Tab-separated table of C-alpha atoms in Angstrom:
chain	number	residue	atom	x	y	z
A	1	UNK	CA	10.672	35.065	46.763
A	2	UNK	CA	12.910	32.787	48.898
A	3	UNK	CA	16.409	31.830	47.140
A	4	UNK	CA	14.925	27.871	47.103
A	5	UNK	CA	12.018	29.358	45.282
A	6	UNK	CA	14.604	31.169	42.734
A	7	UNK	CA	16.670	27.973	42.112
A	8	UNK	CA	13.353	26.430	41.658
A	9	UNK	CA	12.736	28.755	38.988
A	10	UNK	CA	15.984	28.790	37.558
A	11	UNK	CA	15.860	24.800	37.260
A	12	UNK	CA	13.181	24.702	35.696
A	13	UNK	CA	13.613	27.271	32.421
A	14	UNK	CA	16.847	25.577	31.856
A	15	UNK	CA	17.187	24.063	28.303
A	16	UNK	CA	17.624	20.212	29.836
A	17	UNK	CA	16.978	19.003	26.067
A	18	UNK	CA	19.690	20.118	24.998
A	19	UNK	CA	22.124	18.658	27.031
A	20	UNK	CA	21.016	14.989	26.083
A	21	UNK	CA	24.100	13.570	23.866
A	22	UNK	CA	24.420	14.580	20.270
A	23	UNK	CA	22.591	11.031	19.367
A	24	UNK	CA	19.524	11.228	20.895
A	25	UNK	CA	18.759	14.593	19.893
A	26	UNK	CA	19.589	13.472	16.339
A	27	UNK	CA	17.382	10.276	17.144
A	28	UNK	CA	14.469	13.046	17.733
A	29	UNK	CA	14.811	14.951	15.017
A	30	UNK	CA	15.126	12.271	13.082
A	31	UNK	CA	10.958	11.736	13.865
A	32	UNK	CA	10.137	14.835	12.283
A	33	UNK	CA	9.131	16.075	9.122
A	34	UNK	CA	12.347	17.424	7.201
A	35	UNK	CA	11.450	20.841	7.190
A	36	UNK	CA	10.374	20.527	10.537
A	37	UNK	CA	13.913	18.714	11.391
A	38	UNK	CA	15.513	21.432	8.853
A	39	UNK	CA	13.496	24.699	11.637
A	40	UNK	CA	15.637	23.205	14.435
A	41	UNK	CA	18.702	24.841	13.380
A	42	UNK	CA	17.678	27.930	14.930
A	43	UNK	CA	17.022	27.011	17.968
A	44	UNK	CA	20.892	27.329	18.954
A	45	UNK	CA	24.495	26.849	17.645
A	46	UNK	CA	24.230	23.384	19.559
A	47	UNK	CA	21.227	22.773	16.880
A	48	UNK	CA	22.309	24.361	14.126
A	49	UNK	CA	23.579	21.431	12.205
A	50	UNK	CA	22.389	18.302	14.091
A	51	UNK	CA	19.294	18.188	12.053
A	52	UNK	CA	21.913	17.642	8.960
A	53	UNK	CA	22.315	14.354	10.178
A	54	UNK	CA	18.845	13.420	10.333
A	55	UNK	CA	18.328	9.163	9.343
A	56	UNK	CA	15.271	9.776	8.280
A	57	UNK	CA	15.190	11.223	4.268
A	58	UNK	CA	11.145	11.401	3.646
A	59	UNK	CA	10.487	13.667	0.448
A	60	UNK	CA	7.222	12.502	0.487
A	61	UNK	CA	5.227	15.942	-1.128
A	62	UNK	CA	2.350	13.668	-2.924
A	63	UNK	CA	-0.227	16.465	-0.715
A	64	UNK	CA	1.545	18.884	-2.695
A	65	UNK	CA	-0.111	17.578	-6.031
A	66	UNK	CA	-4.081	17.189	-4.996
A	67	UNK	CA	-4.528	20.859	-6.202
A	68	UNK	CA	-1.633	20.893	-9.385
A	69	UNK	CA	-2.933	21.951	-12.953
A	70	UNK	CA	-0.839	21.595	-15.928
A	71	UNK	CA	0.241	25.113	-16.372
A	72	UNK	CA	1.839	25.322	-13.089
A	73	UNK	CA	3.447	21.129	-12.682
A	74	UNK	CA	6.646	21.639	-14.215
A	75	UNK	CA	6.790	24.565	-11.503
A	76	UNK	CA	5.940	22.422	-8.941
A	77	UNK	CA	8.721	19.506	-10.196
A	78	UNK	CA	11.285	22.258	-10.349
A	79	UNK	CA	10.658	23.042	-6.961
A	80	UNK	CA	10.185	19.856	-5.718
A	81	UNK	CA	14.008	18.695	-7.074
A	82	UNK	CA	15.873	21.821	-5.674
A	83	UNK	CA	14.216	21.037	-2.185
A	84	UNK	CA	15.245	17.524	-2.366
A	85	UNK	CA	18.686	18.111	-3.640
A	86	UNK	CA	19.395	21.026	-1.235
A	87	UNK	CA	18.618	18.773	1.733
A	88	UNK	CA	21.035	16.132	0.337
A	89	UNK	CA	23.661	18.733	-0.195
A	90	UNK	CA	23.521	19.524	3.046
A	91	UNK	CA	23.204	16.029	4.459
A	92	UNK	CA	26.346	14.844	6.284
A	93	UNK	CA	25.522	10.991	7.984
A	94	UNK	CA	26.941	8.290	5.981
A	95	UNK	CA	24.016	6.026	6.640
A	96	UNK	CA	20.157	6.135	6.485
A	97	UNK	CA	17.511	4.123	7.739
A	98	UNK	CA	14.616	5.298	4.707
A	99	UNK	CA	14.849	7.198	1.762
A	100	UNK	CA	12.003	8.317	0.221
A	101	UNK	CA	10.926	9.924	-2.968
A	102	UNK	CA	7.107	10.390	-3.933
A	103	UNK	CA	6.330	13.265	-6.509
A	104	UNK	CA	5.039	13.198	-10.054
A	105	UNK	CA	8.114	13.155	-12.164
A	106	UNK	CA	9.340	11.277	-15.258
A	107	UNK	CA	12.096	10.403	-17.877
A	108	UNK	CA	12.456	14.208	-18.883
A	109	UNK	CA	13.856	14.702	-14.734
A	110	UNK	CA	16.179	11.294	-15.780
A	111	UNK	CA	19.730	13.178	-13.836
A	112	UNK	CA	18.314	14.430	-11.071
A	113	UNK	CA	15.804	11.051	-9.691
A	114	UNK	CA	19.455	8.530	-10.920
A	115	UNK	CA	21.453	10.766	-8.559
A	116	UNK	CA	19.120	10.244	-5.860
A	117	UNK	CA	19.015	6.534	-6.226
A	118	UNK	CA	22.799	6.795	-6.355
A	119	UNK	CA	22.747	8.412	-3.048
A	120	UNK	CA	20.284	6.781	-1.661
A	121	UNK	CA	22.203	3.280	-1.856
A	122	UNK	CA	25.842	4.808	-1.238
A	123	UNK	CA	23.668	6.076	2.220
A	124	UNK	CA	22.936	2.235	2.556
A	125	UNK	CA	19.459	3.221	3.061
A	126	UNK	CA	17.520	0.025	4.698
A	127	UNK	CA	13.881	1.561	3.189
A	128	UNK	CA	14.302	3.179	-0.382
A	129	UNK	CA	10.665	4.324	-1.682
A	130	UNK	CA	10.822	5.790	-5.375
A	131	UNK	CA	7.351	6.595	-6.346
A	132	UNK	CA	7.152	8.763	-9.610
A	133	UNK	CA	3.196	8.041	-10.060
A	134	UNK	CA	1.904	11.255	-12.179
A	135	UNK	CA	-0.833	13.682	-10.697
A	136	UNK	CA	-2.486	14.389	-14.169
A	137	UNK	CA	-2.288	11.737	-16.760
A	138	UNK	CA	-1.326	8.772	-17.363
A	139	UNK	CA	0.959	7.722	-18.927
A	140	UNK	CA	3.753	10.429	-18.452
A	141	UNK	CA	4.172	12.721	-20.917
A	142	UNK	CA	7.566	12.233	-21.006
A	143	UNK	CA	7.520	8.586	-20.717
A	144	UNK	CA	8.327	6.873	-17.813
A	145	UNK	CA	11.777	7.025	-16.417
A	146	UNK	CA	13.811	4.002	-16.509
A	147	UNK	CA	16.409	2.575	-14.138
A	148	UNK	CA	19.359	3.647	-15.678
A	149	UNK	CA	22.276	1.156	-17.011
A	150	UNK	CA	24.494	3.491	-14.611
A	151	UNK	CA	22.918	3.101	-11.754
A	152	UNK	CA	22.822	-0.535	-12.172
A	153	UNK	CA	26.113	-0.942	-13.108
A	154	UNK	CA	26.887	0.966	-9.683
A	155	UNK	CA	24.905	-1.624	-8.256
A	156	UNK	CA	26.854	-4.574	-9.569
A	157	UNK	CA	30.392	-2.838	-8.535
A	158	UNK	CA	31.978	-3.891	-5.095
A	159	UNK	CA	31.425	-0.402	-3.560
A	160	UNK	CA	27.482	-0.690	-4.844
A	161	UNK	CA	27.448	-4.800	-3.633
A	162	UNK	CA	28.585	-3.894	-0.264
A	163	UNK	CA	25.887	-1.289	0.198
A	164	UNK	CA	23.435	-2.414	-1.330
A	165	UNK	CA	22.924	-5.093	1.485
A	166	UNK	CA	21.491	-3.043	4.190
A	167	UNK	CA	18.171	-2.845	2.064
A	168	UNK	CA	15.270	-4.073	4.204
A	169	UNK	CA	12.465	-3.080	1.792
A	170	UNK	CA	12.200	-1.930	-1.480
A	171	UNK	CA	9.408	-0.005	-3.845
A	172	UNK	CA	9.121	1.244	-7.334
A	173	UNK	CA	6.281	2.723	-8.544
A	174	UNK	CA	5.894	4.341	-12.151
A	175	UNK	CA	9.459	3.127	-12.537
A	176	UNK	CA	10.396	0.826	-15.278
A	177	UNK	CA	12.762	-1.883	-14.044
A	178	UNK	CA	13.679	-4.834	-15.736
A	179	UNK	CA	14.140	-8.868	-14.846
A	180	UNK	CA	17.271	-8.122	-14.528
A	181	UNK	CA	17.545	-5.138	-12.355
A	182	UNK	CA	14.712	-6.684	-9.582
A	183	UNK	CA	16.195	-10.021	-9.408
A	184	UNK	CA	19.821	-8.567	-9.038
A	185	UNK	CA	17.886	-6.989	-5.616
A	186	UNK	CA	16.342	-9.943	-4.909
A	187	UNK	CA	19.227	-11.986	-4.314
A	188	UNK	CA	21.925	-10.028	-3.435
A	189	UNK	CA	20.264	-7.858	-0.288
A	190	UNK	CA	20.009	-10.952	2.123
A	191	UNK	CA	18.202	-8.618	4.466
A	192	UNK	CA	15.568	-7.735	1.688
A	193	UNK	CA	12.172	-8.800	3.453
A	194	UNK	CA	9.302	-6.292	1.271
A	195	UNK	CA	9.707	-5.952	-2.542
A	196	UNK	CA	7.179	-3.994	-4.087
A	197	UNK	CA	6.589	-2.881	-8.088
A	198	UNK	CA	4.067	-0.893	-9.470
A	199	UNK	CA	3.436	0.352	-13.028
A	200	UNK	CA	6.357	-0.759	-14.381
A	201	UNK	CA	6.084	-1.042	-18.383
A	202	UNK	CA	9.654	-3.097	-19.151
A	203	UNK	CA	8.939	-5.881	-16.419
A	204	UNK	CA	7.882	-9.210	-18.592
A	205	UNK	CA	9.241	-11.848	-16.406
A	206	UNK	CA	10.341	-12.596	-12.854
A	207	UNK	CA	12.139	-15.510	-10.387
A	208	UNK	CA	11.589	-14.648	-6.843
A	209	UNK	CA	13.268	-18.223	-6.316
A	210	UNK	CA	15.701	-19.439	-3.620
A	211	UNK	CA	15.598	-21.742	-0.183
A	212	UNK	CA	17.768	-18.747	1.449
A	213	UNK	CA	15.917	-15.905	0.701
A	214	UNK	CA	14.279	-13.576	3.607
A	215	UNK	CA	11.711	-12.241	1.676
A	216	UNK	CA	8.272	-11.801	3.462
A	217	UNK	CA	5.856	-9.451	1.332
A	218	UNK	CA	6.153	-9.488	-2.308
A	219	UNK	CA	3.614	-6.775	-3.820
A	220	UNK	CA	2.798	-6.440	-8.099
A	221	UNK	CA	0.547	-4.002	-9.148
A	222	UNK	CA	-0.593	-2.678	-12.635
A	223	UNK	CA	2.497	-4.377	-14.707
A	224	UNK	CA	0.891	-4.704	-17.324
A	225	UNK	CA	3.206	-6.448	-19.553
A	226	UNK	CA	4.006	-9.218	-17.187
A	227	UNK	CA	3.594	-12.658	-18.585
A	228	UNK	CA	4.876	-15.105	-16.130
A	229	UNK	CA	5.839	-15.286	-12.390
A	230	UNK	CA	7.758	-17.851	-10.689
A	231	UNK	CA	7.697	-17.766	-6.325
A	232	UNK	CA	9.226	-20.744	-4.522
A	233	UNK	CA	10.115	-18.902	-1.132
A	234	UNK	CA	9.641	-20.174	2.126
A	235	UNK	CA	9.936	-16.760	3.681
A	236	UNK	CA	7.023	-15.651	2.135
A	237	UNK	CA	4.217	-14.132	4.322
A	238	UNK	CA	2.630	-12.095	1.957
A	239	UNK	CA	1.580	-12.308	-2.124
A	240	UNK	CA	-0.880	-9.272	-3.592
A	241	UNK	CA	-0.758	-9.484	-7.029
A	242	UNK	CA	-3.360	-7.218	-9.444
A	243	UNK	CA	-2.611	-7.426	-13.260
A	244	UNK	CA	-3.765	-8.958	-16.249
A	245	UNK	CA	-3.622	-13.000	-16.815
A	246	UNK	CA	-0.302	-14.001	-16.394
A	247	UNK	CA	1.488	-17.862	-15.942
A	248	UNK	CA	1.775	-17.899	-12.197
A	249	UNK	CA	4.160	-20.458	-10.674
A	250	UNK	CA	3.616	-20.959	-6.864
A	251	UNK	CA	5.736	-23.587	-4.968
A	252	UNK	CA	7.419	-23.693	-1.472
A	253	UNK	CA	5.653	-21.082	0.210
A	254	UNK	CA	4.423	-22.637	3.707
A	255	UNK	CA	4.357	-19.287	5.628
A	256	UNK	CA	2.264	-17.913	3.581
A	257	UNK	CA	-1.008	-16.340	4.977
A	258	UNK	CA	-2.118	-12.740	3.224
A	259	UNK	CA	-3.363	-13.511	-0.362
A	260	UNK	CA	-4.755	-10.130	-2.473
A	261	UNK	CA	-5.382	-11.549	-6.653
A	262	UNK	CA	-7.206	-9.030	-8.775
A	263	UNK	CA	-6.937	-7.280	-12.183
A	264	UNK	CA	-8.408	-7.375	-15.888
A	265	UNK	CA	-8.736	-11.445	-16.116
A	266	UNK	CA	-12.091	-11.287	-13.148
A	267	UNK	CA	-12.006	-13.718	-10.466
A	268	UNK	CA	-14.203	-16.366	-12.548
A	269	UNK	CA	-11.503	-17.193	-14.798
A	270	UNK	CA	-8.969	-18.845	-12.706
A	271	UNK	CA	-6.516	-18.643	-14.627
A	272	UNK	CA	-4.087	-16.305	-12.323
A	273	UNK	CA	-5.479	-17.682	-8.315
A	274	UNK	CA	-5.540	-21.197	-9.518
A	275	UNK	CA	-2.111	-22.028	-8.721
A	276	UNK	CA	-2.489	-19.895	-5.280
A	277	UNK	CA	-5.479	-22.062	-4.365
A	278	UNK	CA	-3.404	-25.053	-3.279
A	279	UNK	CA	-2.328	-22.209	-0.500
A	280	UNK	CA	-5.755	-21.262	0.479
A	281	UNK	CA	-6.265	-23.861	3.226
A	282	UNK	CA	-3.219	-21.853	5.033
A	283	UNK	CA	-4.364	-18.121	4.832
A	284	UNK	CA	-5.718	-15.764	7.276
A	285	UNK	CA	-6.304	-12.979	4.895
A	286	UNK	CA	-8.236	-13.066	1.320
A	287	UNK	CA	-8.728	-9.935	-0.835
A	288	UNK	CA	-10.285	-10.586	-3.587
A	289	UNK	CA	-10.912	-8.371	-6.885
A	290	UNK	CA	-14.389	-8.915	-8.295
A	291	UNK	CA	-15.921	-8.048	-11.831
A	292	UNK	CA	-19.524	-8.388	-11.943
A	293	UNK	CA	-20.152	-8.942	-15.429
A	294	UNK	CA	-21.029	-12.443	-15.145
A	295	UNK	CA	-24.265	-13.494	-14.472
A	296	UNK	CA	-23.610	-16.522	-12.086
A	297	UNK	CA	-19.794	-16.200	-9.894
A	298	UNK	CA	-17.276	-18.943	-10.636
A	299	UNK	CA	-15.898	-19.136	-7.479
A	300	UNK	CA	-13.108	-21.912	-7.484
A	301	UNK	CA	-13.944	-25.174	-5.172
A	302	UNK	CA	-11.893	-24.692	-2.127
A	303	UNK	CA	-11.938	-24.790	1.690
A	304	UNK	CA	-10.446	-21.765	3.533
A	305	UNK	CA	-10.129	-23.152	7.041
A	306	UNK	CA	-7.924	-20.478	9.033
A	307	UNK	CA	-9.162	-17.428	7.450
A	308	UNK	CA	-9.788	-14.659	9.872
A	309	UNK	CA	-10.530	-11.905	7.297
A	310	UNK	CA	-12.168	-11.765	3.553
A	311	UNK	CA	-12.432	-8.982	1.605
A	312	UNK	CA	-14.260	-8.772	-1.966
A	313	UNK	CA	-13.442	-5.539	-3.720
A	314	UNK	CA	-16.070	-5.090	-5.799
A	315	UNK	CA	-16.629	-3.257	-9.509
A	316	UNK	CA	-19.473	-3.162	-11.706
A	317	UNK	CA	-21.074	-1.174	-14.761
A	318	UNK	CA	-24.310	-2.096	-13.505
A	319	UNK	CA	-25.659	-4.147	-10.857
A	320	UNK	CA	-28.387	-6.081	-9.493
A	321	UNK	CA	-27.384	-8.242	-6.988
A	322	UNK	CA	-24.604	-8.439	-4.795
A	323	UNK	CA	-25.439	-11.985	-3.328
A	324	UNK	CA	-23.827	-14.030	-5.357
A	325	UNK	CA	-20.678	-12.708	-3.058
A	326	UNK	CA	-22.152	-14.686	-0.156
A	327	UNK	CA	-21.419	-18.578	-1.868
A	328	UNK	CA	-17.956	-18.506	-1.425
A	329	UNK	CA	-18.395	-18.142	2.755
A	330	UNK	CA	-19.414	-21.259	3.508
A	331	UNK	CA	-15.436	-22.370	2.666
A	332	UNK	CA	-14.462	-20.259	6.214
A	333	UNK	CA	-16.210	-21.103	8.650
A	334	UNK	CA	-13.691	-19.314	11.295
A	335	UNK	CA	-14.186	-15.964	9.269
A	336	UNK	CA	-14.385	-13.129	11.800
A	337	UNK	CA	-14.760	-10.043	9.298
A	338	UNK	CA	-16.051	-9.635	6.020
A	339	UNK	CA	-15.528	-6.344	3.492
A	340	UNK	CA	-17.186	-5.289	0.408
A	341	UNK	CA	-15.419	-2.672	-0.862
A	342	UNK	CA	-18.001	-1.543	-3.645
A	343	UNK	CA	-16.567	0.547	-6.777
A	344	UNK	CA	-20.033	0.103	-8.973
A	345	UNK	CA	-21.119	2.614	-11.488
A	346	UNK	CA	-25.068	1.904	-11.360
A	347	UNK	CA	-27.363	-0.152	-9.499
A	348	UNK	CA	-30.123	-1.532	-11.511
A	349	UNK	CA	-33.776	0.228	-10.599
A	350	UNK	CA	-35.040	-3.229	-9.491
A	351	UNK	CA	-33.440	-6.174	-7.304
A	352	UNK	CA	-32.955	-9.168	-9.639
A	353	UNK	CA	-32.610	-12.085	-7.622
A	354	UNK	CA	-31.878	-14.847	-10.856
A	355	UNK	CA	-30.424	-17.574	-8.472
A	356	UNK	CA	-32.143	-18.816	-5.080
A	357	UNK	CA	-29.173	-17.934	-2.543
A	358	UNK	CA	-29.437	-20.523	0.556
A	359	UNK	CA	-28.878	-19.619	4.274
A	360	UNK	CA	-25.780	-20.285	5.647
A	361	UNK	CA	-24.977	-20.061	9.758
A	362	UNK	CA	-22.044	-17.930	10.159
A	363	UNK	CA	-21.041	-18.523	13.663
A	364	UNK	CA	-17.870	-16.378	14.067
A	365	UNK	CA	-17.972	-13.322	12.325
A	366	UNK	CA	-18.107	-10.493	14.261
A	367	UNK	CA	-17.245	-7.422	12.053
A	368	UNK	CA	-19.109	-6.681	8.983
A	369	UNK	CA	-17.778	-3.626	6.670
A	370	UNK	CA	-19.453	-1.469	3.845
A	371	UNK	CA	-16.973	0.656	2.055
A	372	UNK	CA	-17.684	2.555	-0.721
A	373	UNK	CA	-21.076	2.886	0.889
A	374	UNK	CA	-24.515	4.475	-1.146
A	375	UNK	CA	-27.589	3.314	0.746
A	376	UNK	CA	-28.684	1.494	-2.792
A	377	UNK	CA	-31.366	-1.044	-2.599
A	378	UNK	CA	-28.983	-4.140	-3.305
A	379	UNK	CA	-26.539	-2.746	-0.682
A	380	UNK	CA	-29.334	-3.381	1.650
A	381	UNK	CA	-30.035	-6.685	0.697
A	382	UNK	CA	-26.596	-7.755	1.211
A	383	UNK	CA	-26.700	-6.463	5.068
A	384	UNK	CA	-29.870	-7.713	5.716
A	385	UNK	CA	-28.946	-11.665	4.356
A	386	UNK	CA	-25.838	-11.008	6.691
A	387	UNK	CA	-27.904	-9.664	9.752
A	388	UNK	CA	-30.065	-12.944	8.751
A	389	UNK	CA	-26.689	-15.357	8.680
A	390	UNK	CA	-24.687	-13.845	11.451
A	391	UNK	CA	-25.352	-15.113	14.626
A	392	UNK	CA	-22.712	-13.661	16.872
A	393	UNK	CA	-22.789	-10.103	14.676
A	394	UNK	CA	-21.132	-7.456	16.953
A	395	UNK	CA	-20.186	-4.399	14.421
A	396	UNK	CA	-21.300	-3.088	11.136
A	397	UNK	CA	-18.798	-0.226	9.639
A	398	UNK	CA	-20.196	1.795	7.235
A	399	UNK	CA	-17.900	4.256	5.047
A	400	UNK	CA	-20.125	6.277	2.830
A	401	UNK	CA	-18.929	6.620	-1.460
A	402	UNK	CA	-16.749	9.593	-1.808
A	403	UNK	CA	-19.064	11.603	-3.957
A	404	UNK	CA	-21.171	13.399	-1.812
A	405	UNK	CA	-24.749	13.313	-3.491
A	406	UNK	CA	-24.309	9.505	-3.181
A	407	UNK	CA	-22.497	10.118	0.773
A	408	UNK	CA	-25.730	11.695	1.593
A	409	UNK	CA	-27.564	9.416	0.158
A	410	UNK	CA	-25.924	6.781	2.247
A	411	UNK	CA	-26.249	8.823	5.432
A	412	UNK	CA	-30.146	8.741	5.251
A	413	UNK	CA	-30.052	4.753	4.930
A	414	UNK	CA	-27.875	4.363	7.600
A	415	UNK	CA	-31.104	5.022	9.731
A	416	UNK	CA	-32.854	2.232	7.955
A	417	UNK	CA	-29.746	0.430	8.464
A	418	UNK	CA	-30.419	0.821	12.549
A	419	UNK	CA	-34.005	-0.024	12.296
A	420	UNK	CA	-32.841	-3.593	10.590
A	421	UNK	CA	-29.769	-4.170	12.937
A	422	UNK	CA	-30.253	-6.858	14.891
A	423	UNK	CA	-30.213	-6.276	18.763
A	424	UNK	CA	-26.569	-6.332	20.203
A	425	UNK	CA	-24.953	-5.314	16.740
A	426	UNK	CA	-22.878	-1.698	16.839
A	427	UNK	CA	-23.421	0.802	13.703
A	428	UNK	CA	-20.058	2.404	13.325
A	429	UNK	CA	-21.020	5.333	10.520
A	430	UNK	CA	-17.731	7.027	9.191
């Protein structure tokens, strides 16, 4: 072998990834899993601690709990807190860009989950996740844990105000947090642009008020003792709300253009997407909750001129017809995909038509989506009034039910769903 040939050689079995500056490597790791970030330190003694600095803290371990029984969780949350509080031990950067907690815990683990939201705002983390949503029942048994007076007394003190700003977005699930507590976030992280609260029990009332705010996305889901909500932000791209009835104050919100409103109350009723309505002429997104238990939808009288995308998430104890869905299209006439999410129990044995449903030229949707897909008689129906109504159709999508007698079931009418396609249209079969 000539000596160019060696060099050659030698060039190319040299470690050249570790001679990039202490930053990027750090950068890298810091796109890996933790343990995976936490395996690098054997690589070398260049490696051995780099990963320590990581800016990344996911503890994300939700996989973990698909296959957890009751006799072995409180294993499983013991586990899950030394892991998390080893890593932190050994955690040496001052600053974070996300820190993330998702496991089933609860009020019992109440020292451990306040020390991590200590550390996760002393870290000035710009994404803080805490997500304590149980694997087996609900609620806890423990009761849920509750944002401790400490932490938010941290929170009010100059060392917890100055920190506390970096926060870009913000999430508690199966947390209880108060008015208080939320709105002291709200307007004191100037950079907060994604607020998000699930499940939380103590949360009655809340302002998300202010001309200054940066606010974009503001997410409220399953609070079930909410009563009233107050929004005037001009920020505000984003508004999913899914609850019961509450008093809903909308104002000053002319950016706004992604709309989700479901829960208990039914979409008939009005009485929580009423004040959003005035908005609808603005949106570009719709997802709407839908309780068939009506005979006739009470769709409220509005026109929906920009929207690109509706979505009607449907649920049922039984079900006849899904038609009635269709009346509320003719208010978007730009709509370029439409979604029925279908979460119904039982499809009656016969198709009840009770109410004539007229033909209406849809002449720019493009993409229509079954999800939640059986094959069921009245599923058909829908698609074929679609294929009937769609003139430019280019795509169905079809994701069959979970349950697999009804999955196969939908697989064998997907070939019926071929033979009634019209010609041009793409069946996408998940």
């Amino acid at each position: 072998m000539s000596s160019s040939n060696i060099r050659d050689k030698d060039e190319a079995l040299k470690d050249w990834v570790s001679r990039l500056p202490d930053d990027i490597l750090v950068n890298i790791i810091s796109r890996l899993t933790l343990k995976e970030a936490a395996r690098t330190s054997v690589l070398s003694s260049r490696w051995k601690y780099l990963w320590t600095y990581a800016s990344n803290l996911n503890f994300d371990a939700s996989k973990l709990l698909v296959n957890v029984y009751e006799e072995t969780i409180e294993e499983e949350r013991l586990r899950y807190m030394c892991w998390v509080n080893k890593v932190l031990e050994s955690h040496k950067s001052l600053s974070v860009n996300e820190f993330i907690i998702v496991f089933d815990l609860d009020d019992s683990h109440e020292s451990n989950i306040s020390h991590w939201v200590y550390t996760a705002i002393s870290k000035r983390a710009q994404k803080f996740e805490l997500n304590l949503f149980p694997a087996l029942c609900w609620p806890p048994a423990s009761g849920i844990y509750e944002f401790s007076q400490g932490c938010y007394d941290y929170l009010k003190s100059p060392c917890g105000l100055s920190r506390v700003k970096s926060l870009k977005f913000l999430y508690f699930d199966t947390v209880n947090v108060t008015e208080e507590i939320l709105e002291f976030f709200i307007n004191n992280c100037p950079n907060l642009d994604d607020l998000r609260v699930g499940r939380s029990d103590k949360l009655l009332r809340l302002k998300v008020v202010g001309s200054s705010l940066q606010l974009k996305c503001l997410h409220i889901d399953h609070c079930n003792n909410l009563e009233e909500l107050e929004i005037s932000c001009p920020s505000l791209l984003s508004f999913k709300y899914f609850g019961p009835e509450i008093k809903l104050h909308v104002k000053n919100v002319p950016q706004l253009v992604d709309v989700l409103i479901g829960g208990g109350h039914g979409i008939g009723k009005g009485k929580v997407i009423g004040p959003i309505v005035n908005y609808f002429p603005q949106l570009k997104t719709l997802e709407l909750h839908v309780e068939l238990n009506e005979e006739i939808l009470q769709f409220p009288e509005c026109d929906l001129p920009e929207l690109r995308h509706l979505m009607f998430i449907v649920s049922a104890l039984d079900c006849s017809s899904l038609l009635g869905l269709t009346c509320m299209m003719k208010s978007c006439p730009l709509l370029q995909k439409l979604t029925f999410k279908l979460e119904i129990f039982h499809y009656s044995a016969e198709i009840i038509m009770r109410h004539q449903i007229p033909k209406h030229s849809h002449q720019c949707l493009k993409v229509l989506e079954f999800v939640g897909f059986s094959g069921d008689p009245v599923e058909l129906e829908l698609a074929y009034y679609m294929f009937q109504n769609a003139t430019i159709l280019e795509e169905m999508i079809v994701e069959p039910s979970e349950y697999e007698p009804e999955a196969q079931a939908a697989r064998k009418s997907a070939k019926k769903l071929e033979k009634m396609l019209p010609p041009g249209v793409k069946l996408v079969f998940h």
